[in-house]
PDB file of C-alpha atoms and ligand atoms in Angstrom:
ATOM      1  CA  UNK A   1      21.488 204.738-101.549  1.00  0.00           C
ATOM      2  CA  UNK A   2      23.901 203.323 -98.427  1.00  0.00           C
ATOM      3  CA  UNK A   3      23.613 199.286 -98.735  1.00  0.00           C
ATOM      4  CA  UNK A   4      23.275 198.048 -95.208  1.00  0.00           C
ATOM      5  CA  UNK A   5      26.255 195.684 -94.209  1.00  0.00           C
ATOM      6  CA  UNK A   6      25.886 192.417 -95.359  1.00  0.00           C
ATOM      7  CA  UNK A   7      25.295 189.332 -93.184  1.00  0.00           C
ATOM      8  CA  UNK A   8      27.295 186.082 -92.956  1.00  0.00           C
ATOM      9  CA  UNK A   9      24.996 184.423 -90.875  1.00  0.00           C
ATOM     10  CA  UNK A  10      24.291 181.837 -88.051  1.00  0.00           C
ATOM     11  CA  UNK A  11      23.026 178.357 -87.816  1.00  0.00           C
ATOM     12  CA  UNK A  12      19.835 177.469 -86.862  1.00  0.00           C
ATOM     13  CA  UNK A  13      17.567 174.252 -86.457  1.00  0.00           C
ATOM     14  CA  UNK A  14      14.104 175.758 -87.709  1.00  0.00           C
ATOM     15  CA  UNK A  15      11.067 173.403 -87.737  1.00  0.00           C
ATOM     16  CA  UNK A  16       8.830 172.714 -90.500  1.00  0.00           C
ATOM     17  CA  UNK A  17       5.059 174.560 -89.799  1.00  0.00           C
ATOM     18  CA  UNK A  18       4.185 173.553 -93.025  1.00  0.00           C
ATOM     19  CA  UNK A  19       5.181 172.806 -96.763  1.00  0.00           C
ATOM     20  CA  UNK A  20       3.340 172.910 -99.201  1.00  0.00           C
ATOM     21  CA  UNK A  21       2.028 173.689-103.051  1.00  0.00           C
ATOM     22  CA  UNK A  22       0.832 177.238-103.747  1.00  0.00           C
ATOM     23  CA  UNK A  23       1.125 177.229-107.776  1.00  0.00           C
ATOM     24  CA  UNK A  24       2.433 174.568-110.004  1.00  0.00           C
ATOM     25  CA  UNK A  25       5.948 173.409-109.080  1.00  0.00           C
ATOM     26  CA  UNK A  26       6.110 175.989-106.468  1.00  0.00           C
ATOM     27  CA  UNK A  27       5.963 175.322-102.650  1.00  0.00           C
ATOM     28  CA  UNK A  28       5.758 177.452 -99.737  1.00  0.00           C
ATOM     29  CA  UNK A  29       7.791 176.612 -96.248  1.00  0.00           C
ATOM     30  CA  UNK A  30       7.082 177.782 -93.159  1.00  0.00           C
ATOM     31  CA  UNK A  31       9.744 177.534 -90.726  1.00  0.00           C
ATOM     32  CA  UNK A  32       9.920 178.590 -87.009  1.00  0.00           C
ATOM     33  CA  UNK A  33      13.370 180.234 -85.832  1.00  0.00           C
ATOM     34  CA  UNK A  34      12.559 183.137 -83.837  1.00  0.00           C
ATOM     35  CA  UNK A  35      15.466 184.474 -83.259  1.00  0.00           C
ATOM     36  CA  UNK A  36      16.124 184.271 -87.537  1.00  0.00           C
ATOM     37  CA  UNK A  37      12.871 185.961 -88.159  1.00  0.00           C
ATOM     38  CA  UNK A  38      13.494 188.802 -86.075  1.00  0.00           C
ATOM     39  CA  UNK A  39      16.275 189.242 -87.733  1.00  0.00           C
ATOM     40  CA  UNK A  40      15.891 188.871 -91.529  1.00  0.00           C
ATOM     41  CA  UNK A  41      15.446 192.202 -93.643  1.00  0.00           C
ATOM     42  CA  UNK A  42      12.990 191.883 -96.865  1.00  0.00           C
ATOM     43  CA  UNK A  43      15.946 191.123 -99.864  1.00  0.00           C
ATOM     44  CA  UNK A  44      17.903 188.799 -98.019  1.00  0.00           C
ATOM     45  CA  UNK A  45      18.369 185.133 -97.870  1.00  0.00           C
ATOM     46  CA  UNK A  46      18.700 181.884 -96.103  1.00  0.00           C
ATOM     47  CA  UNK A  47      20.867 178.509 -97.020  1.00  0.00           C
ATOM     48  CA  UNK A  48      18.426 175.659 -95.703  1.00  0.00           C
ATOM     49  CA  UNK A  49      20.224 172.126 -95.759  1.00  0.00           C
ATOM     50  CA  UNK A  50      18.537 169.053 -97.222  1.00  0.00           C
ATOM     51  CA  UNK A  51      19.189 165.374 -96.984  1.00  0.00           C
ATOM     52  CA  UNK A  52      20.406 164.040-100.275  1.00  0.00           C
ATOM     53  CA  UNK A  53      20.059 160.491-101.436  1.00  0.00           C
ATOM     54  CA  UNK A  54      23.838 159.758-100.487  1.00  0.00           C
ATOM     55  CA  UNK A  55      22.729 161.197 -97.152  1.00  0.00           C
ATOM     56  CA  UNK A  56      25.220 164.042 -98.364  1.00  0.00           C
ATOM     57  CA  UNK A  57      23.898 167.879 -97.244  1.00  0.00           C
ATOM     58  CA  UNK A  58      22.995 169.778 -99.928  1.00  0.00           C
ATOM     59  CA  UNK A  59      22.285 173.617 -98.763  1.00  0.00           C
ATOM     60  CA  UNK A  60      19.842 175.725-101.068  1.00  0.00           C
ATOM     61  CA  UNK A  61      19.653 179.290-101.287  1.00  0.00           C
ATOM     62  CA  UNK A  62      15.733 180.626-101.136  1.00  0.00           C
ATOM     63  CA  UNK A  63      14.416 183.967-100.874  1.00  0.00           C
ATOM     64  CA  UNK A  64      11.834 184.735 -97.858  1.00  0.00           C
ATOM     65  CA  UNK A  65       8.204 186.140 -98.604  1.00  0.00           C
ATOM     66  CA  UNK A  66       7.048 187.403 -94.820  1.00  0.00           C
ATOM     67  CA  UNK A  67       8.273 186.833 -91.578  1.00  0.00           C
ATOM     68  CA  UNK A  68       5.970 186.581 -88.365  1.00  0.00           C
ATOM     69  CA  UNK A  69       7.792 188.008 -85.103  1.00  0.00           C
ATOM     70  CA  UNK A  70       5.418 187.080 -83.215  1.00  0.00           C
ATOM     71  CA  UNK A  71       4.976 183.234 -84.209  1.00  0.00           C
ATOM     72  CA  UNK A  72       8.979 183.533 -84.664  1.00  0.00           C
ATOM     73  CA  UNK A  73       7.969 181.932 -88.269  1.00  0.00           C
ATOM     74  CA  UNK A  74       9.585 182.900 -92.085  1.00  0.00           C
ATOM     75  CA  UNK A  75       7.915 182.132 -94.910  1.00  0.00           C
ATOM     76  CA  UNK A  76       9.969 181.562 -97.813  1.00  0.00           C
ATOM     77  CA  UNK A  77       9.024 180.283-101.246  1.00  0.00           C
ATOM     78  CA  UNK A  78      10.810 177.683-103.683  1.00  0.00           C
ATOM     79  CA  UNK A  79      10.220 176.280-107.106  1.00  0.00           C
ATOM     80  CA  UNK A  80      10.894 172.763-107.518  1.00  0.00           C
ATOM     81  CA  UNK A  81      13.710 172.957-110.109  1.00  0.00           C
ATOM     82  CA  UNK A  82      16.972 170.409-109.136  1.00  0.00           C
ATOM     83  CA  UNK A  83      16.923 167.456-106.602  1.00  0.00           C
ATOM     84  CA  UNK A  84      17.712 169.681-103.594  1.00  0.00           C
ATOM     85  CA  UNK A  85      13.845 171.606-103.583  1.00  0.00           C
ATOM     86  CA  UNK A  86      12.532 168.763-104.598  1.00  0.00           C
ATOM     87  CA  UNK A  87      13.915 166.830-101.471  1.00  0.00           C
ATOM     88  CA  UNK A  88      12.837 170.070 -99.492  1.00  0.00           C
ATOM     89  CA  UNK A  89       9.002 169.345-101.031  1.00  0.00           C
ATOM     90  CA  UNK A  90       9.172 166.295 -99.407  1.00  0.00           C
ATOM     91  CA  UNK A  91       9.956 167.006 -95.913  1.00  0.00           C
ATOM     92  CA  UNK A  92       7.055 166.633 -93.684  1.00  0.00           C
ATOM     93  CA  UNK A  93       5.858 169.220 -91.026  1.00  0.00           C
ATOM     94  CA  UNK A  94       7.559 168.780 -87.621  1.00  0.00           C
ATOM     95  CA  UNK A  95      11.106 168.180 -89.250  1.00  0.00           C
ATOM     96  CA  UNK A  96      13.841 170.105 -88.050  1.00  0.00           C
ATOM     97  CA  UNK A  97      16.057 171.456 -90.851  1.00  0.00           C
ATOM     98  CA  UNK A  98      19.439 173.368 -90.413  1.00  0.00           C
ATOM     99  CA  UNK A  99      19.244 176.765 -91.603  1.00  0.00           C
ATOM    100  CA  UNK A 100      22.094 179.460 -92.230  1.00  0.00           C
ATOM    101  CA  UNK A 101      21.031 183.370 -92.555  1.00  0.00           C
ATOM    102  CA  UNK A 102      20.519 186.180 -92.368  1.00  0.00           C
ATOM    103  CA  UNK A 103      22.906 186.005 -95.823  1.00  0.00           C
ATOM    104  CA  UNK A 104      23.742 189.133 -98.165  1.00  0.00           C
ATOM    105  CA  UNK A 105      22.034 192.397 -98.290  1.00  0.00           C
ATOM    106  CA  UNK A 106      18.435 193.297 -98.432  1.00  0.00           C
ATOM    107  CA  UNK A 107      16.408 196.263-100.110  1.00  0.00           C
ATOM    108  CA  UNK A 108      17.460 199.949 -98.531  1.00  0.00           C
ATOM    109  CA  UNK A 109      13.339 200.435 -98.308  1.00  0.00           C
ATOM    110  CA  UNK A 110      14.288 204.490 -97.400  1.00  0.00           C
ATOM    111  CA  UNK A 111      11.428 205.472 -95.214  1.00  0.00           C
ATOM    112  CA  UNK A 112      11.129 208.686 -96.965  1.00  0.00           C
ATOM    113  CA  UNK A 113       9.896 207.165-100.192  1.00  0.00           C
ATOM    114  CA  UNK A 114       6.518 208.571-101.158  1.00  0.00           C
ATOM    115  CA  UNK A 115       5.533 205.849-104.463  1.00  0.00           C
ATOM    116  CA  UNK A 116       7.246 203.200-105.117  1.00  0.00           C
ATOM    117  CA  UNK A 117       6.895 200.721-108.447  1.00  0.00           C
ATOM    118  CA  UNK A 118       8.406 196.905-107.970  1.00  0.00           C
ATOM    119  CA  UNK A 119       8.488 194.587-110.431  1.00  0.00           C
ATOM    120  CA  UNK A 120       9.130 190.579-110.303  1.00  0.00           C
ATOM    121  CA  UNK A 121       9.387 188.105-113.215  1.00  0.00           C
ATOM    122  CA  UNK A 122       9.067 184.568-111.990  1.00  0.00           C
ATOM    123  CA  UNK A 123      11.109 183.171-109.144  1.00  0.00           C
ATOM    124  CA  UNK A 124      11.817 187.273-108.561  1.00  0.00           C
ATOM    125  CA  UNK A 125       8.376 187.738-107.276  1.00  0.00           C
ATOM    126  CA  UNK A 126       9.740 186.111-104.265  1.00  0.00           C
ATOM    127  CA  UNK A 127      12.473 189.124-102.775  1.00  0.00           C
ATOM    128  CA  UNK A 128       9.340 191.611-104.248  1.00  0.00           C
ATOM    129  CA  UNK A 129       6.938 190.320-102.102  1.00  0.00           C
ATOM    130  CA  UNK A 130       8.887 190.634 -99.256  1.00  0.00           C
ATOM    131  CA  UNK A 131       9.970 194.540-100.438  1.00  0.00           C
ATOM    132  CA  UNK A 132       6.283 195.143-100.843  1.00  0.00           C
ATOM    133  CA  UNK A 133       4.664 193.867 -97.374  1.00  0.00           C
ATOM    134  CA  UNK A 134       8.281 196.257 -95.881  1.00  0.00           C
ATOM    135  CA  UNK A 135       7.240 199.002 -98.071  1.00  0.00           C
ATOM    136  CA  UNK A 136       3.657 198.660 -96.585  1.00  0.00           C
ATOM    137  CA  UNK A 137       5.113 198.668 -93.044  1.00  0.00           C
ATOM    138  CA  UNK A 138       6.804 202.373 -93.681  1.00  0.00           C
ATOM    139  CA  UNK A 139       3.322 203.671 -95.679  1.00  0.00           C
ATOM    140  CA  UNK A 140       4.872 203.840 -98.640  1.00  0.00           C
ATOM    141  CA  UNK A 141       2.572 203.266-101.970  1.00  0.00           C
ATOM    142  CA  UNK A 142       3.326 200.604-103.950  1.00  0.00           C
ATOM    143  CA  UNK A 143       2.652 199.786-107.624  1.00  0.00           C
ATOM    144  CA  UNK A 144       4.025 196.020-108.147  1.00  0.00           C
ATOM    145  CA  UNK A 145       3.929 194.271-111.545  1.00  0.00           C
ATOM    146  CA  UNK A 146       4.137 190.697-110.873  1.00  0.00           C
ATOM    147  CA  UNK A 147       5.256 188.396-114.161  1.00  0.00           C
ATOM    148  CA  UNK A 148       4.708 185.171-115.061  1.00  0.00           C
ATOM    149  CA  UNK A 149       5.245 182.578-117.595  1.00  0.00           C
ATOM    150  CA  UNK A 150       1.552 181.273-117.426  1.00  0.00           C
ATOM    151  CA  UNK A 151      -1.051 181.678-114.812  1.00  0.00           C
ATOM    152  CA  UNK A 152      -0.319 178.017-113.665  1.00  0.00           C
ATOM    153  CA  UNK A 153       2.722 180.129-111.760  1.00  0.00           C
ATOM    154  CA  UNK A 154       1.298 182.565-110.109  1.00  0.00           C
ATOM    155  CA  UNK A 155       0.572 182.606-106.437  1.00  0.00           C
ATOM    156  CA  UNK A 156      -0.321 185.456-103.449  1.00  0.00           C
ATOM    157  CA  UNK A 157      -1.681 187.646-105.259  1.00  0.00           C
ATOM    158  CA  UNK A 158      -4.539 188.316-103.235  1.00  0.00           C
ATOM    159  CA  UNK A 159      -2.278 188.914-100.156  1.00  0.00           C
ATOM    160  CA  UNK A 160      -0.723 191.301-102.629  1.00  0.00           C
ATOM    161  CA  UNK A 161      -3.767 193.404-103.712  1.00  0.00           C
ATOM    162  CA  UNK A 162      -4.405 193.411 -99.578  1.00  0.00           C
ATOM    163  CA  UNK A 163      -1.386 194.987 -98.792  1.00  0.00           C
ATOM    164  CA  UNK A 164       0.228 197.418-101.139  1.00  0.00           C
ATOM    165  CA  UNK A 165      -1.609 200.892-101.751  1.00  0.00           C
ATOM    166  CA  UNK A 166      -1.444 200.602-105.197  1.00  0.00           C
ATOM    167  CA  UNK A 167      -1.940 199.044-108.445  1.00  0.00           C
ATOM    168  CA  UNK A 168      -0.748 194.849-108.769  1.00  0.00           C
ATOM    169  CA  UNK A 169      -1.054 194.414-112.544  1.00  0.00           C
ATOM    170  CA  UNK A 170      -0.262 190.490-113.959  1.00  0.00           C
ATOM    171  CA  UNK A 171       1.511 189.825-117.020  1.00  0.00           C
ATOM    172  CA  UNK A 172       2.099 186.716-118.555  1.00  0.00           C
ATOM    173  CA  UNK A 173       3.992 185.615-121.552  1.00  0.00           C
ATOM    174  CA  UNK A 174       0.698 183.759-122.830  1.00  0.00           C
ATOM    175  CA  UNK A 175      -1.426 186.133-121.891  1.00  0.00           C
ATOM    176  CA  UNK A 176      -3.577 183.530-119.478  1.00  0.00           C
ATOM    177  CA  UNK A 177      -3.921 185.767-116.631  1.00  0.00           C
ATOM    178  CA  UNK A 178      -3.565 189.840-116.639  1.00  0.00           C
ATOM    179  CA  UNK A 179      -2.055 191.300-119.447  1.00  0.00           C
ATOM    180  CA  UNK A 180      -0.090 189.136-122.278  1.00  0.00           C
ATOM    181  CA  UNK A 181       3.716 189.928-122.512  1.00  0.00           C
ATOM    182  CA  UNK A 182       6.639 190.843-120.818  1.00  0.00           C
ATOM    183  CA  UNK A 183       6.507 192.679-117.115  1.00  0.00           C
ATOM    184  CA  UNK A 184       8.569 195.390-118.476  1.00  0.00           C
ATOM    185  CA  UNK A 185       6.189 196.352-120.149  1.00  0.00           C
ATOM    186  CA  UNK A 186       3.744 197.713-117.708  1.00  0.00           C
ATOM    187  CA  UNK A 187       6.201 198.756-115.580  1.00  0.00           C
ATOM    188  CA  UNK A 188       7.339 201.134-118.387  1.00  0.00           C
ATOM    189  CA  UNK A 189       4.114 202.223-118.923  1.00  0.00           C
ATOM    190  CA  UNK A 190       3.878 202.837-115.186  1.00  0.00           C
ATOM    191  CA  UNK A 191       7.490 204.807-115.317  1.00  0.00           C
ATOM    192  CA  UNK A 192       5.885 207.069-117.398  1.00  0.00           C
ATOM    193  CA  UNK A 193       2.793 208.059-115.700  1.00  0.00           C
ATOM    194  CA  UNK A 194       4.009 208.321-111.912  1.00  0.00           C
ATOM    195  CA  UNK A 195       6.443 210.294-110.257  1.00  0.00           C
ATOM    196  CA  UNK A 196       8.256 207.288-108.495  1.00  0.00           C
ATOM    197  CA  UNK A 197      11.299 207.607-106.020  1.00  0.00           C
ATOM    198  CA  UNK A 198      11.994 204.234-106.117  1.00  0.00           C
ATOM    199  CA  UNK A 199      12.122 201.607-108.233  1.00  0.00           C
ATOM    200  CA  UNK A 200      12.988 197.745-107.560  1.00  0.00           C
ATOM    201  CA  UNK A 201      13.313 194.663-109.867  1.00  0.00           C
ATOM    202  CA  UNK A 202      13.962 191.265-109.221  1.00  0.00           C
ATOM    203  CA  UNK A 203      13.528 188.436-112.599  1.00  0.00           C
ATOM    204  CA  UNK A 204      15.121 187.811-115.409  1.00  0.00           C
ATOM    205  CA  UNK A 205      18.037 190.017-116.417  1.00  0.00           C
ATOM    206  CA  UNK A 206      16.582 191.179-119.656  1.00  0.00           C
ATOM    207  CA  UNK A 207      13.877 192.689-117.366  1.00  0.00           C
ATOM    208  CA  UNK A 208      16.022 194.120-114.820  1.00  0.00           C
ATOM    209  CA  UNK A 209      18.000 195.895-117.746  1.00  0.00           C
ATOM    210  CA  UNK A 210      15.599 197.561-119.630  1.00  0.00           C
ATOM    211  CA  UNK A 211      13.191 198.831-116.219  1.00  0.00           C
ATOM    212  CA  UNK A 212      16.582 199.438-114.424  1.00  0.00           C
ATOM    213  CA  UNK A 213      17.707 201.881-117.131  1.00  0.00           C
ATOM    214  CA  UNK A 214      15.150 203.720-117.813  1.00  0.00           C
ATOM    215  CA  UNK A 215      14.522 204.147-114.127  1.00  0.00           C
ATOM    216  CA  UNK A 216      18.043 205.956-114.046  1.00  0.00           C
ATOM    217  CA  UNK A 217      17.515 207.586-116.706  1.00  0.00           C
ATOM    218  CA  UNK A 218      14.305 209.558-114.870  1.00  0.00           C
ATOM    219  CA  UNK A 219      16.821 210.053-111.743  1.00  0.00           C
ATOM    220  CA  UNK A 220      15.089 207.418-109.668  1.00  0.00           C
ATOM    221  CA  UNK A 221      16.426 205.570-107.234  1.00  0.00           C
ATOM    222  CA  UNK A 222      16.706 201.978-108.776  1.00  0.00           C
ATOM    223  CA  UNK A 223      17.752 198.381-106.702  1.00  0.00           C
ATOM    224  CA  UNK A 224      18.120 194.961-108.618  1.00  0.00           C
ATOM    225  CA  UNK A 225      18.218 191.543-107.242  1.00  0.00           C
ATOM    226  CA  UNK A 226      20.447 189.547-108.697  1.00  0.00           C
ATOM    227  CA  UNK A 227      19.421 185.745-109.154  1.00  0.00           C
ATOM    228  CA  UNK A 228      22.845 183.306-109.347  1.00  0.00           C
ATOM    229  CA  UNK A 229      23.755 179.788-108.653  1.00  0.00           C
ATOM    230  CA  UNK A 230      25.130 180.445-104.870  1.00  0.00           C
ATOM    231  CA  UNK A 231      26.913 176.802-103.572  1.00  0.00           C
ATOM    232  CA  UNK A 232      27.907 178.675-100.653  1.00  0.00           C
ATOM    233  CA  UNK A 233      25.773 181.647 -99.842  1.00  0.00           C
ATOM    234  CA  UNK A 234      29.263 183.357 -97.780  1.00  0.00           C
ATOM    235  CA  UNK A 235      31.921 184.283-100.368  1.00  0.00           C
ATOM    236  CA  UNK A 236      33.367 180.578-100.395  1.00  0.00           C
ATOM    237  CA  UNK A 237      33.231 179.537-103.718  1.00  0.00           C
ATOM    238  CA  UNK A 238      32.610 182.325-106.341  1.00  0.00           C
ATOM    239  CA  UNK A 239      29.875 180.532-107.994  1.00  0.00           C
ATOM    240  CA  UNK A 240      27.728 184.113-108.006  1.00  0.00           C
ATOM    241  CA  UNK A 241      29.964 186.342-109.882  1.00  0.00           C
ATOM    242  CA  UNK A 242      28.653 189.957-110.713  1.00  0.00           C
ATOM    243  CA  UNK A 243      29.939 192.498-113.606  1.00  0.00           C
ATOM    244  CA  UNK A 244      30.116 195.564-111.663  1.00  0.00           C
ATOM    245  CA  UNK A 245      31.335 199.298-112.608  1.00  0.00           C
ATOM    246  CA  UNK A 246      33.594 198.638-109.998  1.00  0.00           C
ATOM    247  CA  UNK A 247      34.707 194.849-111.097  1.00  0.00           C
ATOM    248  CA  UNK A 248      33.718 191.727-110.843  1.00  0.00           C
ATOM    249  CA  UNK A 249      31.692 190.856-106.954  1.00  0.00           C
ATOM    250  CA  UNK A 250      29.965 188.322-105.584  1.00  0.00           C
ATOM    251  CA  UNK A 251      26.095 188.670-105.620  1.00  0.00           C
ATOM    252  CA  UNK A 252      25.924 186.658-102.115  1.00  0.00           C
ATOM    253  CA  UNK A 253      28.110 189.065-100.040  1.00  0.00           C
ATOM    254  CA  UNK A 254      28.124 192.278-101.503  1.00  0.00           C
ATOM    255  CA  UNK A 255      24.351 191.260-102.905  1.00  0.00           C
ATOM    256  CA  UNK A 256      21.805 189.928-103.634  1.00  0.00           C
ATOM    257  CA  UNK A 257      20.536 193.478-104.082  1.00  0.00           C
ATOM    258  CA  UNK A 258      23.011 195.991-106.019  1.00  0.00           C
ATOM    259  CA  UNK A 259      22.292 199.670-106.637  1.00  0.00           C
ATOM    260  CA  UNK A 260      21.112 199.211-110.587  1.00  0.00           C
ATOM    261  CA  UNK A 261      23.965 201.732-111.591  1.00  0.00           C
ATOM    262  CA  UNK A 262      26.625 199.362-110.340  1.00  0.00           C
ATOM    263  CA  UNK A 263      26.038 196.582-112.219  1.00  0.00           C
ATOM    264  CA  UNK A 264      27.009 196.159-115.900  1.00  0.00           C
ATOM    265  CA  UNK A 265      24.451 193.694-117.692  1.00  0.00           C
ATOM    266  CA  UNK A 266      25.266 191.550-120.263  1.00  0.00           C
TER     267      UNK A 266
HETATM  268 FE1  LIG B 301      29.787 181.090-102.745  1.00  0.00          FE
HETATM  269 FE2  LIG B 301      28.865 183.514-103.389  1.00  0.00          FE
HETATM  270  S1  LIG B 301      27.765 181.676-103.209  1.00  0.00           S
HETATM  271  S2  LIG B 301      30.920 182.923-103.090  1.00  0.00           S
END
């Protein structure tokens, strides 16, 4: 698959619609910058800025669920993990933050894809979402197998089941909602009973390894998102570091999405 060209970015003030909880320790922002909604692709990423207690800016990379053309709104979705999202969880509606993006390179989404199968563990589900409402857009069947640690951590899933045109199956590690275990293991199960020409992950990398290998192994098309500490979010500081066939790259400019046969897991 050709990667699109990926994006540096632009600043822009975005105001807060609203910020809230949707599962436990995870918030969703809604921020309105037209002219950055109309221009993100599902996969790619925004640096928001945040006021830290030394009044220092501290700018955190989050993935994007949906955007809204229309309302010129993105909605992207954080867990509250370090000081910087927890600031974010605290900024009121109204606020104006500064936000840098489009950043890296989204999912290809080929419009000629017939079934696809996506599959998210934790924080991943974030980039997946936003591959499965673009997959929806091209009519495009999705299966999507959305993992969690515990139900307490899962969120849109209804939005989910309203969108995609195929199965959403839940898996959690202790077995409180869906199916108890590992997401790679429906999705293998799911490998083996559909013809798919498409396959993307996003989670942890144990996940992406096993579902990204046996996807090549059938011959299908398979994309990874690649989750990394990213200070900069423009090929700055080399805090993202990949293992590639071709060397070492850095998942914020030449990702976060790599074709699954260019990167070498650990
Ligand atoms: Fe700084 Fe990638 S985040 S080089």
């Amino acid at each position: 698959m050709a990667a699109p060209a990926p994006s540096k970015g632009r600043l822009f003030c975005a105001k807060v619609m609203a910020n809230e909880p949707v599962a436990s320790e995870i918030n969703r922002i809604v921020l309105e910058a037209p002219e950055l909604a109309a221009s993100l692709r599902a996969g790619q990423f925004v640096n928001v800025a945040v006021e830290g207690e030394a009044r220092q800016l501290t700018r955190i990379p989050l993935s994007f669920t949906d955007t809204d053309e229309r309302a010129g709104t993105i909605e992207l979705i954080y867990a509250l993990i370090g000081p910087g999202t927890r600031q974010l969880s605290r900024v009121g509606e109204g606020s104006v933050l500064s936000v840098l993006g489009p950043l890296g390179n989204g999912w290809s989404i080929p419009e000629a894809a017939k079934r696809a199968l996506l599959v998210s563990g934790g924080t991943g589900t974030v980039p997946i979402f936003a591959a499965a409402l673009a997959l929806a857009k091209s009519s495009t069947i999705a299966d999507v197998v959305v993992g969690a640690r515990t139900k307490d951590l899962l969120w849109g899933l209804a939005a989910l089941k309203e969108k995609v045109g195929g199965e959403v199956i839940v898996a959690t590690d202790d077995g409180s909602a869906g199916e108890r275990g590992f997401a790679s293991e429906p999705a293998l199960t799911l490998l083996s009973k559909h013809p798919y020409d498409l396959v993307l992950v996003c989670g942890p990398e144990p996940l992406m390894k096993v579902v990204s290998a046996r996807s090549v192994e059938l011959g299908i098309d398979c994309e990874v998102s690649l989750e990394r500490t990213m200070a900069c979010g423009f090929g700055a500081c080399s805090t993202c570091a990949v293992r590639t066939v071709h060397g070492m790259k850095g998942a914020c400019m030449d990702g976060p999405v790599f074709d699954a046969k260019e990167v070498v897991f650990p």
